[in-house]
């Protein structure tokens, strides 16, 4: 795949190792959920490396000083339902004060087009850093729709985190929203005729929630 600006592919061995465990069809729901959370922590650490800091006054046991802190409340974590929910606890472990919004989208099984059924974002949204979570970026339809909703409601500063992405999805999201920084755990080969990522990990929502 060609290198696209604003797309960051993770190369950390821990992330790659954990993605391999997710790919294994023998990995059960319990372990799958735990590993998705761990990957979200590792990817979040990378994706949030440019968070702004401001100095506050702090009193140490030795003396008073000025020292940098982040403003956690200015961050909105927005999972795309259902599968994005599996990544929320990982991001909240990093930024416990973050607000959490939700976008409900499902893909039509035949057309693969996304359909919205829910959208609730923390208000006001325009001043926050918004981190959208979905483990799978396949055709990119759901991601583009999710970012459309956020922008329609005033969101400006948006990052998108996906554990596995297809080149088609990356291209589609980047073409529609070149301003959105995209963090990807691994770029897989292609989509199959059912728009599943190959080799991928199957249906992320079903594997996180134990449905079929
Ligand atoms: C999956 C996945 C993404 C979407 C990706 O959700 O979690 O949201 O598909 O596909 P796309 O890039 O082609 O739009 P799904 O629609 O299966 O819903 P679910 O999470 O409720 O199972
Ligand atoms: N959604 C998934 O959960 N998996 C895929 O491979 C594609 C879309």
XYZ file of C-alpha atoms and ligand atoms in Angstrom:
242
model
C 0.000 0.000 0.000
C 1.252 3.496 -0.753
C 2.223 5.717 2.144
C -0.580 8.144 2.939
C -0.051 11.224 5.109
C -1.837 11.185 8.417
C -1.957 7.355 8.544
C 0.152 5.789 11.278
C 0.698 2.031 11.178
C 1.840 0.555 14.482
C 5.059 -1.424 14.324
C 5.422 -2.280 18.007
C 6.086 -6.033 18.454
C 3.650 -6.254 21.390
C 0.832 -4.933 19.198
C 1.723 -7.292 16.343
C 1.901 -10.277 18.723
C -1.470 -9.485 20.273
C -3.099 -9.019 16.854
C -1.893 -12.527 15.952
C -3.739 -13.890 19.014
C -6.914 -12.122 17.856
C -6.582 -13.703 14.400
C -6.525 -17.234 15.856
C -10.017 -18.673 15.423
C -9.431 -20.778 18.576
C -9.125 -17.622 20.752
C -12.293 -17.527 22.878
C -14.436 -14.532 23.830
C -12.818 -13.950 27.222
C -9.289 -13.762 25.898
C -10.346 -11.907 22.752
C -11.968 -9.138 24.807
C -8.937 -8.859 27.105
C -6.505 -8.619 24.167
C -8.620 -5.985 22.384
C -8.429 -3.889 25.561
C -4.643 -4.371 25.805
C -4.131 -3.396 22.155
C -6.289 -0.310 22.704
C -3.983 0.730 25.574
C -0.845 0.237 23.472
C -2.287 1.995 20.423
C -3.746 4.769 22.585
C -0.304 5.431 24.034
C 0.953 6.109 20.480
C -2.124 7.968 19.239
C -2.132 10.350 22.213
C 1.527 11.260 22.066
C 0.746 14.813 20.851
C -1.773 15.628 23.608
C -1.372 19.252 24.712
C -0.035 19.891 28.198
C -0.371 22.913 30.421
C 1.482 23.740 33.599
C -0.232 23.731 36.988
C 1.124 24.527 40.424
C 1.860 21.451 42.552
C 3.311 21.108 46.044
C 5.740 18.196 46.360
C 6.976 17.004 49.788
C 10.051 19.150 49.043
C 8.779 22.378 47.462
C 6.232 24.118 45.263
C 6.677 23.735 41.490
C 4.910 24.155 38.161
C 4.416 20.839 36.378
C 2.605 19.694 33.176
C -0.797 17.954 33.105
C -3.277 17.035 30.349
C -6.907 18.113 30.363
C -8.598 14.725 30.270
C -12.100 16.236 30.202
C -11.322 17.799 26.826
C -11.039 14.344 25.263
C -14.036 12.476 23.874
C -13.751 8.749 23.234
C -16.330 7.653 20.658
C -16.711 3.919 19.980
C -18.631 2.761 16.913
C -21.147 0.187 18.180
C -20.810 -2.601 18.735
C -17.204 -3.641 18.277
C -15.648 -0.273 19.200
C -16.996 -0.765 22.740
C -14.278 -3.365 23.277
C -11.609 -0.655 23.024
C -13.183 1.907 25.398
C -11.819 0.496 28.679
C -8.284 0.609 27.220
C -8.558 4.309 26.378
C -10.203 5.099 29.719
C -7.315 3.375 31.506
C -5.077 6.016 29.880
C -7.410 9.022 30.267
C -9.936 8.285 33.044
C -11.444 11.791 32.868
C -12.353 11.497 29.166
C -16.007 11.795 28.148
C -17.547 8.953 26.140
C -19.935 9.297 23.182
C -21.475 6.486 21.106
C -22.258 6.040 17.430
C -24.435 3.078 16.444
C -23.852 1.778 12.912
C -24.337 -1.603 11.322
C -23.383 -2.792 7.837
C -26.094 -4.121 5.565
C -25.081 -7.735 4.879
C -25.801 -7.458 1.150
C -24.883 -3.903 0.158
C -22.229 -3.465 2.914
C -23.539 0.097 3.311
C -23.569 1.463 6.886
C -26.885 2.268 8.630
C -27.081 4.599 11.616
C -29.211 3.680 14.624
C -27.707 5.825 17.428
C -25.576 8.918 17.951
C -24.903 10.639 21.261
C -21.820 12.797 21.698
C -20.554 14.755 24.712
C -21.439 18.416 24.488
C -19.887 20.765 23.526
C -17.993 18.643 21.006
C -16.216 21.371 19.013
C -13.394 22.007 21.504
C -12.569 18.397 22.253
C -10.082 15.961 20.801
C -12.332 13.155 19.549
C -10.898 9.650 19.380
C -13.117 7.327 17.337
C -12.706 3.612 18.041
C -13.502 0.637 15.826
C -11.337 -2.483 15.637
C -12.169 -3.032 11.940
C -11.803 -0.620 9.002
C -13.018 -2.676 6.038
C -14.708 -0.815 3.138
C -14.414 2.363 5.221
C -18.155 3.082 4.890
C -18.823 2.982 8.653
C -15.772 5.106 9.455
C -16.691 7.791 6.886
C -20.286 7.917 8.179
C -19.130 8.135 11.805
C -16.799 11.042 11.019
C -19.595 12.711 8.987
C -21.886 12.603 12.065
C -19.192 14.020 14.314
C -18.379 16.860 11.897
C -22.106 17.642 11.358
C -22.348 18.104 15.135
C -19.334 20.437 15.222
C -16.418 18.051 15.877
C -13.139 19.278 14.353
C -10.147 17.594 15.921
C -10.616 13.892 15.152
C -8.418 10.793 15.407
C -9.542 7.314 14.331
C -8.128 4.094 15.792
C -8.571 0.714 14.059
C -6.815 -2.513 15.054
C -6.968 -4.025 11.536
C -7.589 -2.118 8.308
C -7.937 -3.005 4.633
C -6.153 -0.748 2.103
C -9.583 0.064 0.566
C -10.894 1.382 3.895
C -7.820 3.474 4.581
C -8.087 5.084 1.135
C -11.814 5.775 1.495
C -11.503 7.368 4.947
C -8.471 9.403 3.921
C -10.110 10.660 0.710
C -13.320 11.681 2.517
C -11.585 13.101 5.605
C -7.890 13.848 4.967
C -7.737 15.855 8.212
C -8.498 12.788 10.364
C -5.373 11.144 11.767
C -5.712 7.379 11.379
C -3.923 4.926 13.696
C -3.879 1.343 12.464
C -2.549 -1.743 14.250
C -1.999 -3.658 11.005
C -2.860 -3.151 7.324
C -4.163 -6.441 5.919
C -4.124 -7.672 2.318
C -7.630 -7.082 0.914
C -11.384 -7.498 1.272
C -13.188 -10.647 0.126
C -16.492 -10.649 -1.822
C -18.431 -10.324 1.475
C -16.324 -7.262 2.362
C -14.548 -9.114 5.183
C -10.893 -8.285 5.776
C -8.408 -11.016 4.682
C -6.774 -12.540 6.625
C -8.483 -10.389 9.292
C -10.000 -11.862 12.420
C -13.613 -12.501 11.381
C -16.525 -10.508 12.777
C -15.087 -8.371 15.563
C -18.460 -7.659 17.218
C -19.383 -11.347 17.348
C -15.986 -12.298 18.747
C -16.025 -9.590 21.446
C -19.592 -10.273 22.557
C -19.797 -14.029 21.925
C -22.657 -13.732 19.423
C -22.824 -15.459 16.044
C -18.160 -3.940 11.722
C -16.989 -3.191 12.324
C -17.101 -1.836 11.688
C -17.624 -2.171 10.301
C -16.471 -2.075 9.340
O -19.324 -3.615 12.349
O -17.005 -3.158 13.718
O -17.973 -0.953 12.358
O -18.119 -3.510 10.365
O -16.902 -2.297 8.041
P -16.855 -1.175 6.908
O -15.520 -0.534 7.010
O -17.033 -1.971 5.644
O -17.995 -0.229 7.141
P -20.738 -4.302 11.971
O -21.451 -3.505 10.929
O -20.515 -5.757 11.683
O -21.585 -4.108 13.289
P -21.402 -4.750 14.746
O -20.130 -4.153 15.336
O -22.621 -4.309 15.462
O -21.281 -6.242 14.597
N -16.334 -6.089 10.083
C -15.735 -7.067 10.810
O -16.062 -7.260 12.000
N -14.802 -7.811 10.210
C -14.429 -7.632 8.933
O -13.540 -8.355 8.439
C -15.066 -6.619 8.194
C -16.012 -5.854 8.800
